[in-house]
């Protein structure tokens, strides 16, 4: 998964060292990418988000799925 | 050590000479650089912090003899140990007469004529296959009928390009005819019609030792380019497959000297666009990233063991900028009348 190689700094600037592409993600986006890189599934990530942020689990899960779809569009899940 | 470089036209369409000279000076402050210029107004003639002395040369189209005489004059009056030519138009002559230069005590490190021909677009398909990448569907044409047929077969938009120089994107047959005429008038035949491929443009700078060994490689992605397609901002990348393709190119052909590979990359699919048998204008970018190829080339030229470390960081960024030198017109008049700077 390409997202695993992204170098993300504390401001959410993500750089892909393979292709030179760069992206900006917010704090939760960074959280999700890092969790996906560790091999966590969507449900585990949603549970982790609930613990960290003021959000319901089903809402967090939907947002994660939506975010994953976007990562896929950028080819970062291949 | 006195080293001459050409391509000191550090303009909005820069030659590689200033990047080469700057790399050499930064590696060893005792190296003196000579600028070989074709125009009194080349900025490099006034950049005395990079070029120690410049000389005007006649255009390569006037033949080898005036260039050779000029180099001998420089050697006799100022001193000259090596030349690093960087412009496409002069390379064939330097390659052809590299032994003559060596006999005169002026070293070069260039590909041989056979290697030089590999970068001809007619040969790129075979080169691409040898190093395991793809070459876009291409048709060779010599007249308008063949061009029309090729454009219809490949579809629009397509690229209309010369065998060595110039490439344009054509959106229709009339547009293709326009570019066909423009390129063939300037550069002759054949003209190539090529499909447009999707992906990101990525480039690799490198140099080979002539025995299959790599002196160093750096891959980059252009982040922004000028209207002429020249890099303005860029970033180093570590696309392992692209770097291994460049290494395979050096090994397969025992490439001697500098080169630039221009490719389109779509995932792991790499498509060849061009091979330049010289340093690109962004050569100093690689130096800044830790791989000083002009210095490695110079060391190899003189039979010295050079640093071949290939390690550099991805994410090193280059930002080009503009700058002004304010000087006395006396410098221009000296160059115009004497053919050389005060130095």
JSON list of N, CA, C and O in Angstrom, two decimals, chain A residues 15-22, chain B residues 202 221 235 237-239 314-315:
[
{"chain": "A", "resi": 15, "resn": "UNK", "atom": "N", "xyz": [4.13, 13.45, 1.91]},
{"chain": "A", "resi": 15, "resn": "UNK", "atom": "CA", "xyz": [4.97, 13.38, 0.71]},
{"chain": "A", "resi": 15, "resn": "UNK", "atom": "C", "xyz": [5.19, 11.93, 0.34]},
{"chain": "A", "resi": 15, "resn": "UNK", "atom": "O", "xyz": [5.54, 11.11, 1.20]},
{"chain": "A", "resi": 16, "resn": "UNK", "atom": "N", "xyz": [4.94, 11.62, -0.93]},
{"chain": "A", "resi": 16, "resn": "UNK", "atom": "CA", "xyz": [5.17, 10.25, -1.41]},
{"chain": "A", "resi": 16, "resn": "UNK", "atom": "C", "xyz": [6.57, 10.18, -2.03]},
{"chain": "A", "resi": 16, "resn": "UNK", "atom": "O", "xyz": [6.80, 10.75, -3.10]},
{"chain": "A", "resi": 17, "resn": "UNK", "atom": "N", "xyz": [7.52, 9.53, -1.35]},
{"chain": "A", "resi": 17, "resn": "UNK", "atom": "CA", "xyz": [8.91, 9.52, -1.86]},
{"chain": "A", "resi": 17, "resn": "UNK", "atom": "C", "xyz": [9.09, 8.74, -3.16]},
{"chain": "A", "resi": 17, "resn": "UNK", "atom": "O", "xyz": [10.08, 8.92, -3.85]},
{"chain": "A", "resi": 18, "resn": "UNK", "atom": "N", "xyz": [8.11, 7.89, -3.52]},
{"chain": "A", "resi": 18, "resn": "UNK", "atom": "CA", "xyz": [8.21, 7.13, -4.78]},
{"chain": "A", "resi": 18, "resn": "UNK", "atom": "C", "xyz": [7.87, 8.00, -5.98]},
{"chain": "A", "resi": 18, "resn": "UNK", "atom": "O", "xyz": [8.46, 7.84, -7.05]},
{"chain": "A", "resi": 19, "resn": "UNK", "atom": "N", "xyz": [6.89, 8.86, -5.81]},
{"chain": "A", "resi": 19, "resn": "UNK", "atom": "CA", "xyz": [6.38, 9.58, -6.98]},
{"chain": "A", "resi": 19, "resn": "UNK", "atom": "C", "xyz": [6.57, 11.08, -6.90]},
{"chain": "A", "resi": 19, "resn": "UNK", "atom": "O", "xyz": [6.37, 11.78, -7.90]},
{"chain": "A", "resi": 20, "resn": "UNK", "atom": "N", "xyz": [6.92, 11.60, -5.72]},
{"chain": "A", "resi": 20, "resn": "UNK", "atom": "CA", "xyz": [7.07, 13.04, -5.57]},
{"chain": "A", "resi": 20, "resn": "UNK", "atom": "C", "xyz": [5.76, 13.77, -5.37]},
{"chain": "A", "resi": 20, "resn": "UNK", "atom": "O", "xyz": [5.73, 15.00, -5.26]},
{"chain": "A", "resi": 21, "resn": "UNK", "atom": "N", "xyz": [4.65, 13.03, -5.33]},
{"chain": "A", "resi": 21, "resn": "UNK", "atom": "CA", "xyz": [3.36, 13.70, -5.11]},
{"chain": "A", "resi": 21, "resn": "UNK", "atom": "C", "xyz": [3.24, 14.12, -3.66]},
{"chain": "A", "resi": 21, "resn": "UNK", "atom": "O", "xyz": [3.76, 13.45, -2.77]},
{"chain": "A", "resi": 22, "resn": "UNK", "atom": "N", "xyz": [2.52, 15.22, -3.44]},
{"chain": "A", "resi": 22, "resn": "UNK", "atom": "CA", "xyz": [2.30, 15.64, -2.06]},
{"chain": "A", "resi": 22, "resn": "UNK", "atom": "C", "xyz": [0.83, 15.94, -1.83]},
{"chain": "A", "resi": 22, "resn": "UNK", "atom": "O", "xyz": [0.10, 16.28, -2.77]},
{"chain": "B", "resi": 202, "resn": "UNK", "atom": "N", "xyz": [8.73, 11.74, -14.92]},
{"chain": "B", "resi": 202, "resn": "UNK", "atom": "CA", "xyz": [9.82, 11.65, -13.95]},
{"chain": "B", "resi": 202, "resn": "UNK", "atom": "C", "xyz": [11.14, 11.52, -14.72]},
{"chain": "B", "resi": 202, "resn": "UNK", "atom": "O", "xyz": [11.16, 10.90, -15.78]},
{"chain": "B", "resi": 221, "resn": "UNK", "atom": "N", "xyz": [11.09, 14.52, -9.76]},
{"chain": "B", "resi": 221, "resn": "UNK", "atom": "CA", "xyz": [9.82, 14.85, -10.42]},
{"chain": "B", "resi": 221, "resn": "UNK", "atom": "C", "xyz": [9.77, 16.37, -10.55]},
{"chain": "B", "resi": 221, "resn": "UNK", "atom": "O", "xyz": [10.08, 17.09, -9.59]},
{"chain": "B", "resi": 235, "resn": "UNK", "atom": "N", "xyz": [11.43, 17.98, -7.09]},
{"chain": "B", "resi": 235, "resn": "UNK", "atom": "CA", "xyz": [11.69, 17.27, -5.84]},
{"chain": "B", "resi": 235, "resn": "UNK", "atom": "C", "xyz": [12.35, 15.93, -6.16]},
{"chain": "B", "resi": 235, "resn": "UNK", "atom": "O", "xyz": [12.02, 15.30, -7.17]},
{"chain": "B", "resi": 237, "resn": "UNK", "atom": "N", "xyz": [13.01, 12.02, -5.80]},
{"chain": "B", "resi": 237, "resn": "UNK", "atom": "CA", "xyz": [12.16, 10.87, -5.46]},
{"chain": "B", "resi": 237, "resn": "UNK", "atom": "C", "xyz": [13.02, 9.61, -5.46]},
{"chain": "B", "resi": 237, "resn": "UNK", "atom": "O", "xyz": [14.14, 9.60, -5.98]},
{"chain": "B", "resi": 238, "resn": "UNK", "atom": "N", "xyz": [12.44, 8.57, -4.87]},
{"chain": "B", "resi": 238, "resn": "UNK", "atom": "CA", "xyz": [13.14, 7.27, -4.85]},
{"chain": "B", "resi": 238, "resn": "UNK", "atom": "C", "xyz": [12.23, 6.23, -5.46]},
{"chain": "B", "resi": 238, "resn": "UNK", "atom": "O", "xyz": [11.66, 5.40, -4.75]},
{"chain": "B", "resi": 239, "resn": "UNK", "atom": "N", "xyz": [12.02, 6.33, -6.76]},
{"chain": "B", "resi": 239, "resn": "UNK", "atom": "CA", "xyz": [11.19, 5.35, -7.44]},
{"chain": "B", "resi": 239, "resn": "UNK", "atom": "C", "xyz": [12.12, 4.20, -7.82]},
{"chain": "B", "resi": 239, "resn": "UNK", "atom": "O", "xyz": [12.89, 4.29, -8.79]},
{"chain": "B", "resi": 314, "resn": "UNK", "atom": "N", "xyz": [14.97, 11.26, -0.55]},
{"chain": "B", "resi": 314, "resn": "UNK", "atom": "CA", "xyz": [13.78, 11.69, -1.30]},
{"chain": "B", "resi": 314, "resn": "UNK", "atom": "C", "xyz": [13.22, 12.90, -0.55]},
{"chain": "B", "resi": 314, "resn": "UNK", "atom": "O", "xyz": [13.33, 12.98, 0.67]},
{"chain": "B", "resi": 315, "resn": "UNK", "atom": "N", "xyz": [12.63, 13.85, -1.31]},
{"chain": "B", "resi": 315, "resn": "UNK", "atom": "CA", "xyz": [12.03, 15.01, -0.64]},
{"chain": "B", "resi": 315, "resn": "UNK", "atom": "C", "xyz": [12.94, 16.22, -0.59]},
{"chain": "B", "resi": 315, "resn": "UNK", "atom": "O", "xyz": [12.63, 17.20, 0.07]}
]
